[in-house]
Structures are given as structure tokens and as C-alpha cells.
Coordinates of C-alpha atoms in Angstrom, one line a residue:
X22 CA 11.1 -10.4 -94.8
X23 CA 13.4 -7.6 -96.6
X24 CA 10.5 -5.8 -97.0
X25 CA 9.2 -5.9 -93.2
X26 CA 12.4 -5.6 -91.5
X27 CA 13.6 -2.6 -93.4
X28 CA 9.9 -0.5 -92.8
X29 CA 9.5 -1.2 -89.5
X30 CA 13.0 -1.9 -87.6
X31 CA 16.2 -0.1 -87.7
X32 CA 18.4 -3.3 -88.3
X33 CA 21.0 -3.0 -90.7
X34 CA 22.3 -5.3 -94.0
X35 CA 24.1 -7.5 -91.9
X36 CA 21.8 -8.1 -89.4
X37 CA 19.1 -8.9 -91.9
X38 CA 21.8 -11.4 -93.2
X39 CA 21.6 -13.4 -90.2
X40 CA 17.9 -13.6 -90.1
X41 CA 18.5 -14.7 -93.7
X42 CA 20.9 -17.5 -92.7
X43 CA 18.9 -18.3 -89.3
X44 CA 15.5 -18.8 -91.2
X45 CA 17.2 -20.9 -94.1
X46 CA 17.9 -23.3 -91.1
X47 CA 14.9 -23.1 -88.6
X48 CA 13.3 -25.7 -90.4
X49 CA 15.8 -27.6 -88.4
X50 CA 14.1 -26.4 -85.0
X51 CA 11.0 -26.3 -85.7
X52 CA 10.9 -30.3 -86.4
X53 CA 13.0 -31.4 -83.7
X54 CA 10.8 -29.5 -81.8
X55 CA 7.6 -30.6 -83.1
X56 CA 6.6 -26.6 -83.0
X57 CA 6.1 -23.6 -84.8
X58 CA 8.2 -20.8 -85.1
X59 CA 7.3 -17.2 -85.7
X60 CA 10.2 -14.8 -85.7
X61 CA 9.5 -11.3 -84.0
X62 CA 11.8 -8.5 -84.4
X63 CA 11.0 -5.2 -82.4
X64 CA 10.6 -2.1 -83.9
X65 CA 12.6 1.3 -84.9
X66 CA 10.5 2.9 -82.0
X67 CA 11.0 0.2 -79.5
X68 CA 6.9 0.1 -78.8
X69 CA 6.1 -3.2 -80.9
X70 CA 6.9 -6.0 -82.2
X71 CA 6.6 -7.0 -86.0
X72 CA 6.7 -11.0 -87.6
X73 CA 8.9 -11.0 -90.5
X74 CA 9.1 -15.3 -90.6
X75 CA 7.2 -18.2 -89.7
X76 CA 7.8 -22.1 -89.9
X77 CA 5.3 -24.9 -89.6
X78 CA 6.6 -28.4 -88.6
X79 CA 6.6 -31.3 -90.4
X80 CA 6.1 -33.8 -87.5
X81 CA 3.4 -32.4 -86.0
X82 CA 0.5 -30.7 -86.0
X83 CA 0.3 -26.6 -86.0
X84 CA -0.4 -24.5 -83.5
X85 CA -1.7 -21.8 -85.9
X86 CA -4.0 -21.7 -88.4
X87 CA -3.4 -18.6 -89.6
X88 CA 0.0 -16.7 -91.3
X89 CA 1.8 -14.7 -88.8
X90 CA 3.6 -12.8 -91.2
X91 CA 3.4 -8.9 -90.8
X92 CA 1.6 -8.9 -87.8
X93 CA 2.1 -5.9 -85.2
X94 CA 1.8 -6.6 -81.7
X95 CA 2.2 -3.4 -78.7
X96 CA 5.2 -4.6 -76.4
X97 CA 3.5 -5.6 -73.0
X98 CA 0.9 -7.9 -74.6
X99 CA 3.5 -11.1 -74.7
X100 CA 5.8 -10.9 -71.8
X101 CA 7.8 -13.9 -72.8
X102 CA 8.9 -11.6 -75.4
X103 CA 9.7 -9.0 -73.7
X104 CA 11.7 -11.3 -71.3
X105 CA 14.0 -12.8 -73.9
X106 CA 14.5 -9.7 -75.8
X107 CA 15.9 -7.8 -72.7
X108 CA 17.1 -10.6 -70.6
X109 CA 18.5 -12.4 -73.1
X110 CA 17.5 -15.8 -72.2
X111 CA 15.3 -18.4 -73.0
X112 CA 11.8 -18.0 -71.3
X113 CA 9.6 -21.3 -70.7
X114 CA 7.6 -19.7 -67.8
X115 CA 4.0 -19.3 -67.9
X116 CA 0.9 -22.1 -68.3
X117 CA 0.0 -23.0 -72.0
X118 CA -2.2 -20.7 -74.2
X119 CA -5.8 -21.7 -75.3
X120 CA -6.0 -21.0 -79.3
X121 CA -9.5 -22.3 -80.6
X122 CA -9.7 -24.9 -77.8
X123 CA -5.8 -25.9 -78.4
X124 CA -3.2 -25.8 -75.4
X125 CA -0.3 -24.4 -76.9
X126 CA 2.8 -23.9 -75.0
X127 CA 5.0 -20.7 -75.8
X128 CA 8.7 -20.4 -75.5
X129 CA 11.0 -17.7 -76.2
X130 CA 14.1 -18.1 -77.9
X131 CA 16.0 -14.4 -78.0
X132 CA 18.3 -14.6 -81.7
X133 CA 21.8 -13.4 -80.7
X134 CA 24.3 -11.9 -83.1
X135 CA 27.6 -10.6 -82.3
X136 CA 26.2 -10.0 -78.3
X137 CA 23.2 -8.2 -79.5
X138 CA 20.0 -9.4 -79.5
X139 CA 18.3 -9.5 -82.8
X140 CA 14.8 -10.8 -82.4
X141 CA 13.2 -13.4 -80.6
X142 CA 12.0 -16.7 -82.0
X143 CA 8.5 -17.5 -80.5
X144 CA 8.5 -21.5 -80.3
X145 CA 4.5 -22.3 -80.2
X146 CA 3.7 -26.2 -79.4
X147 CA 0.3 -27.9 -79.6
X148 CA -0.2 -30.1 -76.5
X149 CA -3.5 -31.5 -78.0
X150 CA -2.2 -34.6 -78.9
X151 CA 0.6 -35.1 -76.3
X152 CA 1.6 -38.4 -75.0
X153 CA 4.5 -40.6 -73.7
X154 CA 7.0 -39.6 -75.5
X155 CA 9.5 -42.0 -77.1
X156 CA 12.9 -42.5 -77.6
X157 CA 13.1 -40.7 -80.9
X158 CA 10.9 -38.4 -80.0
X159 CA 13.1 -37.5 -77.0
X160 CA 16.2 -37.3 -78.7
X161 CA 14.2 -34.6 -81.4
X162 CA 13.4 -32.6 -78.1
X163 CA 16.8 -33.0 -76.7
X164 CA 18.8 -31.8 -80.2
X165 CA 16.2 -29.0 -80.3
X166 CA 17.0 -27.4 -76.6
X167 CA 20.5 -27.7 -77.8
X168 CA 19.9 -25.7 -80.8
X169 CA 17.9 -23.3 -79.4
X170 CA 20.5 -22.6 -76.4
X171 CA 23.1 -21.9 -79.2
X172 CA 21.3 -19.6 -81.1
X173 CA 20.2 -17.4 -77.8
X174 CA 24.2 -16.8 -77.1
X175 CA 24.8 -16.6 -80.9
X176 CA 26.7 -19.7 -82.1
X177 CA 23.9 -20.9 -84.5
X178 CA 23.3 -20.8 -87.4
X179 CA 27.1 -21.2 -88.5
X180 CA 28.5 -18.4 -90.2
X181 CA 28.7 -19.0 -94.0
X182 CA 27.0 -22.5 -94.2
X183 CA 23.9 -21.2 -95.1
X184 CA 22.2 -24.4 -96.8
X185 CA 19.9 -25.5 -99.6
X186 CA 16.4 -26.2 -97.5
X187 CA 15.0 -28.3 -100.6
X188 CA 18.7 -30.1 -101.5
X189 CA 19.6 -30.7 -97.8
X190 CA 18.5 -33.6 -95.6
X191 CA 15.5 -33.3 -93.2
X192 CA 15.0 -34.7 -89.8
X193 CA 12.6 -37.4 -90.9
X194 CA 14.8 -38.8 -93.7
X195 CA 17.4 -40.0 -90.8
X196 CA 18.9 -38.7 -87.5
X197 CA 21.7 -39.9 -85.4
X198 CA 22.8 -38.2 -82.4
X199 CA 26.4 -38.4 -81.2
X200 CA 28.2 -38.0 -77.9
X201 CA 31.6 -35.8 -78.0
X202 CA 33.9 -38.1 -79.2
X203 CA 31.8 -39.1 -81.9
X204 CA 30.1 -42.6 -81.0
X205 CA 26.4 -43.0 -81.9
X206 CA 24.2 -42.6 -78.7
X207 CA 20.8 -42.8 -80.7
X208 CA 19.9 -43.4 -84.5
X209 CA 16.7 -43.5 -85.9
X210 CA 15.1 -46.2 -87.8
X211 CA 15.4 -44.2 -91.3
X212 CA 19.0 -43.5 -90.1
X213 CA 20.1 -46.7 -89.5
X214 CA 18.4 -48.1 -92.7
X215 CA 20.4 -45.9 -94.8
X216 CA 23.7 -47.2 -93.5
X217 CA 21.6 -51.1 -94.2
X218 CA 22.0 -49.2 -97.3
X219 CA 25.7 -49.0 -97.7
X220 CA 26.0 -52.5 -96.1
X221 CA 26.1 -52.2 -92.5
X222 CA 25.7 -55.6 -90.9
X223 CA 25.2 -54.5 -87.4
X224 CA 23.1 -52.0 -85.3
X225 CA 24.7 -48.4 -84.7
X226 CA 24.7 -47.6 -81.4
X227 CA 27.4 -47.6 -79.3
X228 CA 30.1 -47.4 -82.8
X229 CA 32.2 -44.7 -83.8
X230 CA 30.6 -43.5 -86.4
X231 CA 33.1 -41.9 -88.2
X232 CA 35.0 -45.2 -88.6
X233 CA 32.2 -46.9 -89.6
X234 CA 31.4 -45.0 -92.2
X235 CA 35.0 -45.0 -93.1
X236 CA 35.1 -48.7 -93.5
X237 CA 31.7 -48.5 -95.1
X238 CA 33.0 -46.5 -98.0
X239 CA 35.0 -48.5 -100.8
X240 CA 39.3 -47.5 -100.6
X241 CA 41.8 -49.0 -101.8
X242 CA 44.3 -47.3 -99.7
X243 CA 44.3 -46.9 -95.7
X244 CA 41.4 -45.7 -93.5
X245 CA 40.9 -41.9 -94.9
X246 CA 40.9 -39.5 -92.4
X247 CA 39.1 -36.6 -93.5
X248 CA 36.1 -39.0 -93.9
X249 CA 36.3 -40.3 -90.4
X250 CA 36.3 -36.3 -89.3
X251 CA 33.7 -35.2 -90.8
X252 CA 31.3 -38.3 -90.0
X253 CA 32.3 -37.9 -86.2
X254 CA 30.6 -34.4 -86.6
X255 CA 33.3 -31.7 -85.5
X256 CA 32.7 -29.7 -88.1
X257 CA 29.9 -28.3 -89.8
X258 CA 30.0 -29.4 -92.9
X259 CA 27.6 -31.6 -95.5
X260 CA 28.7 -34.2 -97.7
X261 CA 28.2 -37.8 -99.2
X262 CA 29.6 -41.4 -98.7
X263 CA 28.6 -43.9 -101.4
X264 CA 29.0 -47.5 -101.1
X265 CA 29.0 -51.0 -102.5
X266 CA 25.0 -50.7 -102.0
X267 CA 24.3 -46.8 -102.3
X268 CA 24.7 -43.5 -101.2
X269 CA 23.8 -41.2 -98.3
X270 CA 23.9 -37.8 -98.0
X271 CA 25.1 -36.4 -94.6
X272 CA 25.1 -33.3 -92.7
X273 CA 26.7 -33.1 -89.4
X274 CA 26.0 -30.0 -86.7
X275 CA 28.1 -30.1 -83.6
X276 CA 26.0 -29.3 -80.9
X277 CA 27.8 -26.8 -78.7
X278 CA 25.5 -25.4 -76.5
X279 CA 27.2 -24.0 -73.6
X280 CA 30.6 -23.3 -75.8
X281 CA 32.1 -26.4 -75.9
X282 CA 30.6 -29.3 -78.0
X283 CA 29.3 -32.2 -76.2
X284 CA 28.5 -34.3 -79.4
X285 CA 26.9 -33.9 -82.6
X286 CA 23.6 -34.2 -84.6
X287 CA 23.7 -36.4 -88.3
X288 CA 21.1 -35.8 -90.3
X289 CA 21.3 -38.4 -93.6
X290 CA 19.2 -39.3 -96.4
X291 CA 19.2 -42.2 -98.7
X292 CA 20.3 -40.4 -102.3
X293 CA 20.5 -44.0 -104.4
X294 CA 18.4 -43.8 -106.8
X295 CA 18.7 -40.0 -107.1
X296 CA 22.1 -40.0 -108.0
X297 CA 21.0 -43.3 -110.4
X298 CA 18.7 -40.9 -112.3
X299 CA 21.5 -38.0 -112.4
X300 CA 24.1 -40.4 -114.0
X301 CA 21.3 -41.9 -116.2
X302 CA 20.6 -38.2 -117.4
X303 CA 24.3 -37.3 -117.3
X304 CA 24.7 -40.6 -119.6
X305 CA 21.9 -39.6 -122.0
X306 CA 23.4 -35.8 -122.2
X307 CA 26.9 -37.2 -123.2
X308 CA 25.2 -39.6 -126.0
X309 CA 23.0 -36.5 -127.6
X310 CA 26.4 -34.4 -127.9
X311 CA 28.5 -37.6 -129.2
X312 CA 25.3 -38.3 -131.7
X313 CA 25.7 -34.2 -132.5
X314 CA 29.5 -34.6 -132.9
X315 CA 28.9 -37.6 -135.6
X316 CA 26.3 -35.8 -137.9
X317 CA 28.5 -33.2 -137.5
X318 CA 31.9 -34.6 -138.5
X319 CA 29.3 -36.6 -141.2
X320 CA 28.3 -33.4 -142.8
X321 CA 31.5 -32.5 -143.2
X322 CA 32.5 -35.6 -144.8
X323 CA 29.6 -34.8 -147.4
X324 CA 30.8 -31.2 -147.8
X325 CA 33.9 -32.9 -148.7
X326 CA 33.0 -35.0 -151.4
X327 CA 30.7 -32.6 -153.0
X328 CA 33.6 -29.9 -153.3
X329 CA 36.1 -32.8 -154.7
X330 CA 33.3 -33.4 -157.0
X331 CA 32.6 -29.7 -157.9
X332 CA 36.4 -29.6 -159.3
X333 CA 36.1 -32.2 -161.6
X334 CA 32.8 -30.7 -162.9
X335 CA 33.8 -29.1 -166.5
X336 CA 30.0 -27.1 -166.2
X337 CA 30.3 -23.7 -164.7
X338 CA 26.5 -24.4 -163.6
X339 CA 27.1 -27.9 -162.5
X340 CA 30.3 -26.8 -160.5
X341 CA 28.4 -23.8 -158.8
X342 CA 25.5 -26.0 -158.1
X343 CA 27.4 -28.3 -156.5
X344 CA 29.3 -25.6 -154.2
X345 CA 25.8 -24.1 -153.6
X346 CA 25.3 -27.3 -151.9
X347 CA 28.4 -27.6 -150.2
X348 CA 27.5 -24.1 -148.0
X349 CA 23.6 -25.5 -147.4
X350 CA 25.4 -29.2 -146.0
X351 CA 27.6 -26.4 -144.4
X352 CA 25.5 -24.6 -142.3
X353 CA 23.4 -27.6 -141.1
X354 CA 26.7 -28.9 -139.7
X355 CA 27.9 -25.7 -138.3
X356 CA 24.1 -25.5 -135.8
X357 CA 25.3 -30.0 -134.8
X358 CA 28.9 -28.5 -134.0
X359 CA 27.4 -25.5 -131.5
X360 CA 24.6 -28.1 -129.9
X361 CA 27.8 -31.1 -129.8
X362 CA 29.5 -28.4 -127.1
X363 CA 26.3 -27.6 -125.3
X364 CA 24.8 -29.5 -122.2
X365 CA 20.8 -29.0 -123.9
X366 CA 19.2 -28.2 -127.0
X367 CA 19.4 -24.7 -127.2
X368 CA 22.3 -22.8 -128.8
X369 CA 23.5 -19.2 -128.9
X370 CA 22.6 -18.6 -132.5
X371 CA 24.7 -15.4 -133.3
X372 CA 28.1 -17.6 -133.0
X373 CA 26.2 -19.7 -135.6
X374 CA 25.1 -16.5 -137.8
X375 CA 29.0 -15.1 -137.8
X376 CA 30.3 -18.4 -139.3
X377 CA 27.6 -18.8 -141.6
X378 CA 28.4 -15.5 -142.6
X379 CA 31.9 -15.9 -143.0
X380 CA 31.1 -19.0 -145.2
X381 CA 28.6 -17.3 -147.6
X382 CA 31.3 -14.4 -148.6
X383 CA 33.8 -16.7 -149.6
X384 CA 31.6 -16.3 -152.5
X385 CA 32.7 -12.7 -153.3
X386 CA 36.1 -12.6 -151.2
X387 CA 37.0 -8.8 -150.3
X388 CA 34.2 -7.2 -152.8
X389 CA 31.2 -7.0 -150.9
X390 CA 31.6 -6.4 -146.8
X391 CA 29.0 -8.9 -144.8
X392 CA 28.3 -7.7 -141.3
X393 CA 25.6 -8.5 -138.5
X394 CA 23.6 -6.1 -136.4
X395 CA 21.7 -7.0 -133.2
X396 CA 21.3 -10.5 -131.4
X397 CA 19.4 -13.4 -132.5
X398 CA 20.3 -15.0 -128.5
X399 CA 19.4 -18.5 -127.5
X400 CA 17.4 -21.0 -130.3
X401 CA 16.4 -24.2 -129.8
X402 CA 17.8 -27.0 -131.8
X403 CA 14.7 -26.8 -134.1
X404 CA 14.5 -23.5 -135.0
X405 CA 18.2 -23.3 -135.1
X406 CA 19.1 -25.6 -138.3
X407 CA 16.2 -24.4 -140.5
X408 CA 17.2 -20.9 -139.5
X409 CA 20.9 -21.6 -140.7
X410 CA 20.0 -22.5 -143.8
X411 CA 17.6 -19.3 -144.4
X412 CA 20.3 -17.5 -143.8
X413 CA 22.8 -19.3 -146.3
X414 CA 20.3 -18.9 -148.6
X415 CA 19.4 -15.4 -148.2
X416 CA 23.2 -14.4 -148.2
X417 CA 23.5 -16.9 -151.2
X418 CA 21.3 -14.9 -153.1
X419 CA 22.1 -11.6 -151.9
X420 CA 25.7 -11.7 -153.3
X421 CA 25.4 -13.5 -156.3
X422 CA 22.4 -11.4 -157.5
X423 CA 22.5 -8.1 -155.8
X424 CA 26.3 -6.9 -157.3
X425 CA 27.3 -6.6 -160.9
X426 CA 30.8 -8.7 -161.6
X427 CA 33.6 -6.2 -160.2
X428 CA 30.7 -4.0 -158.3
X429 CA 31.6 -3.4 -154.4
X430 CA 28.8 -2.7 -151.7
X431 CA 28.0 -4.0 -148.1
X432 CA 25.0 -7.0 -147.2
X433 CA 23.8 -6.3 -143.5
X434 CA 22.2 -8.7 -141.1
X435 CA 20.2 -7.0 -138.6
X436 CA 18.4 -9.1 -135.8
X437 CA 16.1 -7.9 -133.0
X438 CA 14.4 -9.8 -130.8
X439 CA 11.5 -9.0 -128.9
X440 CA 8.3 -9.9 -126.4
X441 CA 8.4 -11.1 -122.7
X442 CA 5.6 -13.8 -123.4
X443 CA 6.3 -17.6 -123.8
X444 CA 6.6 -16.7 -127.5
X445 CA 8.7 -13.9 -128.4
X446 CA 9.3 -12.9 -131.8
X447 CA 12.7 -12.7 -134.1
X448 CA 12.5 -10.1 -136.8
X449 CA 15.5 -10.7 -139.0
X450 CA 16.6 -8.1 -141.7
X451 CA 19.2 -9.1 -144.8
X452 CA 19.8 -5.6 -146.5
X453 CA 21.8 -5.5 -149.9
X454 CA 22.8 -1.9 -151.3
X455 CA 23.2 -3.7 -155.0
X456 CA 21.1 -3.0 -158.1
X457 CA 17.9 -4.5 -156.7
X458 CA 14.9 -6.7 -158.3
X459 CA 14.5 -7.2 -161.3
X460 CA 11.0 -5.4 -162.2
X461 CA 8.1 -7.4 -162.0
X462 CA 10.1 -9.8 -159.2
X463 CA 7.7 -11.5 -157.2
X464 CA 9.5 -13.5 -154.3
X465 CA 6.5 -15.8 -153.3
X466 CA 6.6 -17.0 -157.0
X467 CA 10.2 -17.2 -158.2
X468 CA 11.3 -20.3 -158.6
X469 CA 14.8 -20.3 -158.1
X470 CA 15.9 -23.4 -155.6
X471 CA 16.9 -20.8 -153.2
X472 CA 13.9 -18.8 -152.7
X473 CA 12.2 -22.0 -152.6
X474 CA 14.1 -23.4 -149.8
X475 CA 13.5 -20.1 -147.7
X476 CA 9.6 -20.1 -148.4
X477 CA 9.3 -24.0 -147.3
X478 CA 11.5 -23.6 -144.0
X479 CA 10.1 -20.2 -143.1
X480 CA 6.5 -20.6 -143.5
X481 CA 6.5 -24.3 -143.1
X482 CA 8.8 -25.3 -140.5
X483 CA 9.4 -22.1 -138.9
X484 CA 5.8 -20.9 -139.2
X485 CA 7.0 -17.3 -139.9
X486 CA 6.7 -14.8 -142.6
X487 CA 9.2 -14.1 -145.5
X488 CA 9.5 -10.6 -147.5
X489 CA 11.2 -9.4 -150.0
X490 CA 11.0 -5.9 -151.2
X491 CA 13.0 -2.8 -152.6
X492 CA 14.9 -1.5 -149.9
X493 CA 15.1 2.2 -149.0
X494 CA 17.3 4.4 -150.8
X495 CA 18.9 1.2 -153.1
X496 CA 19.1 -2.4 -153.1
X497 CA 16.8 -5.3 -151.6
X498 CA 15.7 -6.0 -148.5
X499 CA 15.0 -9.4 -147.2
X500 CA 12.6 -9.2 -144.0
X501 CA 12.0 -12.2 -141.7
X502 CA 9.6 -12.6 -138.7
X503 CA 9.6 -15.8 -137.0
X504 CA 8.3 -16.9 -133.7
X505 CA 10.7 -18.3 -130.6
X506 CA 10.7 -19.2 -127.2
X507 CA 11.4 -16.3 -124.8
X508 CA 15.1 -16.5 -123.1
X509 CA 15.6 -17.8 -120.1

């Protein structure tokens, strides 16, 4: 619609928000009316008229086939549009259109904004299959001519209330109509089944439905209010009652057709077990981050231990074994703390990789400067812990092998990430300037712990590729490339 209004009319941003806001409602008019809608807005030159929206029904059958969308059409050929566009009224004259051996009959609604007529809604209404209609059915007809009188002088849609189509309740989930001072005149059988819902004993019609759904709702204090208000439908406004049996989700349009309203259309939906499943998953959610919280604080209580027994350890080797350990339990419990504060299982790994790196340099404390590069971004849960502990043990190695005792130099952690498919790639770079490998080091064979942990979680959980070669002027360079799940 952005596209067509701004090539072929000369309406501004404002006026395309109001077409905006007017087609996130029409689905509204279009069922009450059992019609289509095709929204026509003439052109910069005034000689035609261009179809930037369209809206089938969904209690009844269509009248076209076809998608009106971008269509042209010379002014002249429709005079019911002309009519409404200049006139500024409704038009209903004229006998019914034959499309494919289908009476249709046309209406023009003009769209008003601010005293200026935007467009004109074409309302298109298959007779095939017309009959006696019924009390529901009449009260859909009746809402509709309401509607569309207040969006020909401008007073729908309501400024500002522009509403979730998918989230919002449609007229065939429930429908009452009330008169101006807010007692139920007509409610339909899904309607009135919904307040069954909430444990209404009686029928509907003829109550105030604002007090009813008051007394409906569970309070322990007096009758509230702002409740009874808004059920009694003076303001636009949508919201949701929940009761001893379930919930319903309400929207209420005051009907003010000729300026002043003269009642008010309800339309509800039954939400029970909707809102069952969101405070099942809400439940679930809460119990993943407690169960994170536990390893977490678990970890920790392991981390403990081992350190307490590292100081009684009279071996140098035992003792830094044993510390070793401490930083790999460490940085498990550092990727359970991030995902215990997150509402999924995804995690923003470069908090993770600054703590892990402000762990690991404990081991040479103001000698050699650690410092990241780049963002890893979002992980998941799985790639997250195994990554953790790459990188302890990367950063392990680096500073206790790269530097000679009282040497000073700089470990870098550089991270790019990369690809717009489903499976990006992280290529992670651990760059020492220290005295580099021994000659005759071959990383896929050494059989220190550490390198062995790398290789297992890299290739094997990770299914990545680990390097390690000289690096460029002096030092080592550790090289990682591991596949992730592109951001969202």
C-alpha cells in the first residue's frame, strides 16, 4: 500500500497513516457486512482511480475472484465512486452488478479524515446466496451501516487504537450489541457462551452489561468501576475479565454514527485455555532458569571445594592442577548464571567471554594484558558451555606457556561473525605475542589435557575446526571456526 499510494497519489505521511490504521480495522466491516472491500484512492492527476487494499470476508462468500490490488481504473467508469468521493456520502444507488453470473451489489463508503476525503471504500456484496435474514445476521448489517456512516464523516477508526488483527477478537468469536446506556440489546450464541464461561447463570439480554461483567469477575472489595465502564462500551478500549470459570477477551467500539453514541458493539473471545498454555509456558520458563540458578550456585560450590583443597595440596603440580580445574568448573557455571537471567536458551556470549577472560588472567595478574576484539553475539545454550570452556582453555594455555616467568606481552581475542544463512559461521582468533611453539609442536597430537579438551569439544561437540600455528611477526596463534545459528 506504501508503495501504491506514494506512485500514484499525492497524499501525504499522515494521510497514508490513516489508511494504515483504517485497513488494520476493516476486517471489522467487511464481516459485519458479509462483503468485500477494495479501498480506491484517486490519483495525483485526478483522472483515475488506483486500489491500494482489499479484504475478503469471513462470513461469506466473495464477490471477487481475483486480487484488486494495483488496479487502475479512468474516473467515469464507476460513478458510485465518483459520487462518494465528491459528495462525500455514502452511495447505495444503482441495481446489482453481474460478475461471472454473480449479483453483486456495490456501495460506496467515501474515508474521511480531518473533513477531507481520502479515498472511497468500495463495499462489493454477493447476492447469490441471499435469504431471510436472521437476527444475528441483522444485527451484523445494522453494526456495519453504523461503522461505515462513521468512517464517511471521519470518526472511525479511533485515533491511536490501531489494533492487533491476529491478537484481537473477531466477529464470529462473539458479538453483543448495546443500546446507549449500556444494556445488551442482542448477543450472539458464541457471545453469550463465553460469559456461560465465566459463570453466567442467565440469558444476556436486557442486563447491564457492564455490571454483569462486574459481578462476574472475582473482588474482594466493592463493585469496581472502571470495569463496569469499560464493559458498558463508552470508550474504545480492549481488555480482559477472568473468572471463577475462565477468561474473555473484550473489545468495545462505541457506535457514534451521527456524533453522538447511541450504544456500543462487544466483540469477545473465549481466551481460557490460551492463557492456560501461557501460564503453563510461563511456569516451565521460571523452572529452566531456577534449574540454571542451581547448577549454577552447584558449580560454584565445587569451585569451592576444589580451591580449599588446592591449599592444602603440598605438590606445586597437584595444587595447579587442581586450580586448573577450578577455572574449567568456572566457566561452565559462568554460561548457567547468563542463561538463569534469560527468558530462552540463547545468551549474549561476549558478557560470558569478558568474565571468562577476567578469570583466566588471574593467572598472571598485571604481566600479560588480555583483551577481546569483535562480537561473538547471541549462542545457544549448547554451543555456549563447550565454547566457554575452549576459551578457558585456550587462555589457560596461552599464559602459562606463551611468557617466560617475569616476561610482559598482550593475549588478544578476536571474534567475527559472519553469513546471513540459517548457519552462520564464528571465526575466533586467540593471538599470544610470547616466545611461540616449541619446534616440532604439533597441536592435533600434543597431549597435554588442555589441548585435548579443545580438540574433543571443538571438533566433536562443536563440529568446527581448531588451529594452531606461529603467528605473524611473534607468538602463537590459536584459530577457531565454528558453525552457529544466524541472529535473530
Amino acid at each position: 500500500m506504501n508503495d501504491l499510494v506514494r506512485q500514484h497519489t499525492a497524499l501525504g505521511d499522515t494521510d497514508l497513516e490513516w489508511l494504515h490504521l483504517l485497513v488494520s480495522e476493516w476486517q471489522l466491516l467487511s464481516d459485519l457486512s458479509f462483503a468485500d472491500l477494495v479501498l480506491w484512492v484517486p490519483t495525483r492527476d485526478g483522472t483515475r482511480y488506483v486500489s491500494v487494499a482489499q479484504m475478503r470476508p469471513n462470513t461469506g462468500p466473495t464477490s471477487y475472484q481475483d486480487d484488486m490490488v494495483g488496479h487502475l481504473v479512468p474516473r467515469g467508469r464507476r460513478p458510485l465512486l465518483d459520487a462518494a468521493l465528491d459528495e462525500g456520502r455514502i452511495v447505495r444507488e444503482g441495481d446489482p452488478e453481474w460478475r461471472e453470473e454473480v449479483p453483486v451489489r456495490v456501495e460506496s463508503i467515501p474515508v474521511r479524515r480531518e473533513g477531507r476525503v481520502l479515498g472511497v471504500i468500495a463495499r462489493n456484496t454477493n447476492l447469490l446466496t441471499v435469504r431471510t435474514p436472521s437476527r444475528l445476521e441483522l444485527t451484523y448489517l445494522q453494526s456495519a451501516s453504523d461503522l461505515a456512516q462513521m468512517i464517511a464523516a471521519g470518526a472511525f477508526p479511533f485515533p491511536g487504537q490501531q489494533v492487533d488483527m491476529d491478537a484481537s477478537p473477531r466477529v464470529g468469536d462473539g458479538l453483543i450489541r448495546l443500546d446507549a446506556d449500556g444494556v445488551v440489546q442482542y448477543a450472539s450464541p458464541n457471545g453469550l457462551s463465553a460469559y456461560h464461561r465465566l459463570g453466567l447463570a442467565s440469558d444476556l439480554v436486557g442486563h447491564h452489561l457492564g455490571r454483569t461483567t462486574a459481578e462476574l469477575a472475582p473482588s474482594r472489595g466493592p463493585v469496581d468501576e472502571a470495569l463496569v465502564k469499560l464493559a458498558s462500551g463508552y470508550a474504545p478500549r480492549e481488555f480482559e475479565v477472568e473468572g471463577a470459570g475462565g477468561v474473555i477477551q473484550l473489545r468495545a467500539i462505541p457506535l457514534k454514527p451521527k456524533g453522538v453514541r447511541i450504544g456500543s458493539l462487544v466483540l469477545l473471545r473465549d481466551v481460557t485455555e490460551l492463557r492456560r498454555r501461557e501460564r503453563e509456558l510461563i511456569t516451565k520458563d521460571a523452572t529452566i532458569r531456577e534449574i540454571h540458578h542451581r547448577v549454577k550456585n552447584n558449580l560454584q560450590t565445587v569451585a569451592a571445594l576444589l580451591r580449599l583443597q588446592a591449599r592444602r595440596m603440598e605438590s606445586p603440580q597437584g595444587r595447579e592442577a587442581l586450580n586448573e580445574a577450578v577455572r574449567r568448573v568456572g566457566s561452565i557455571a559462568i554460561v548457567h548464571e547468563t542463561l538463569s537471567q534469560n527468558l530462552d536458551e540463547r545468551v549474549e556470549f561476549d558478557e560470558i567471554a569478558d568474565r571468562v577472560i577476567a578469570m583466566v588472567s588471574e593467572i598472571s595478574p598485571g604481566r600479560v594484558a588480555c583483551r577481546r576484539n569483535g562480537r561473538f553475539g547471541i549462542l545457544d545454550a549448547e554451543v555456549a558451555t563447550p565454547l566457554a570452556m575452549v576459551l578457558t582453555e585456550v587462555l589457560q594455555n596461552a599464559l602459562e606457556h606463551a611468557f617466560t616467568v617475569g616476561q610482559t606481552g598482550t593475549v588478544e581475542v578476536s571474534a567475527v561473525r559472519g553469513g546471513l544463512s540459517a548457519e552462520a559461521r564464528l571465526l575466533i582468533t586467540v593471538q599470544d605475542d610470547g616466545c611461540g611453539l616449541p619446534e616440532g609442536f604439533d597441536p592435533q597430537r600434543a597431549g597435554n589435557l588442555g589441548l585435548q579438551i579443545v580438540r574433543t569439544l571443538v571438533e566433536g561437540e562443536l563440529s568446527g575446526s581448531f588451529g594452531m600455528v606461529p603467528a605473524p611477526e611473534r607468538g602463537t596463534r590459536v584459530v577457531l571456526d565454528i558453525p552457529v545459528r544466524a541472529e535473530k
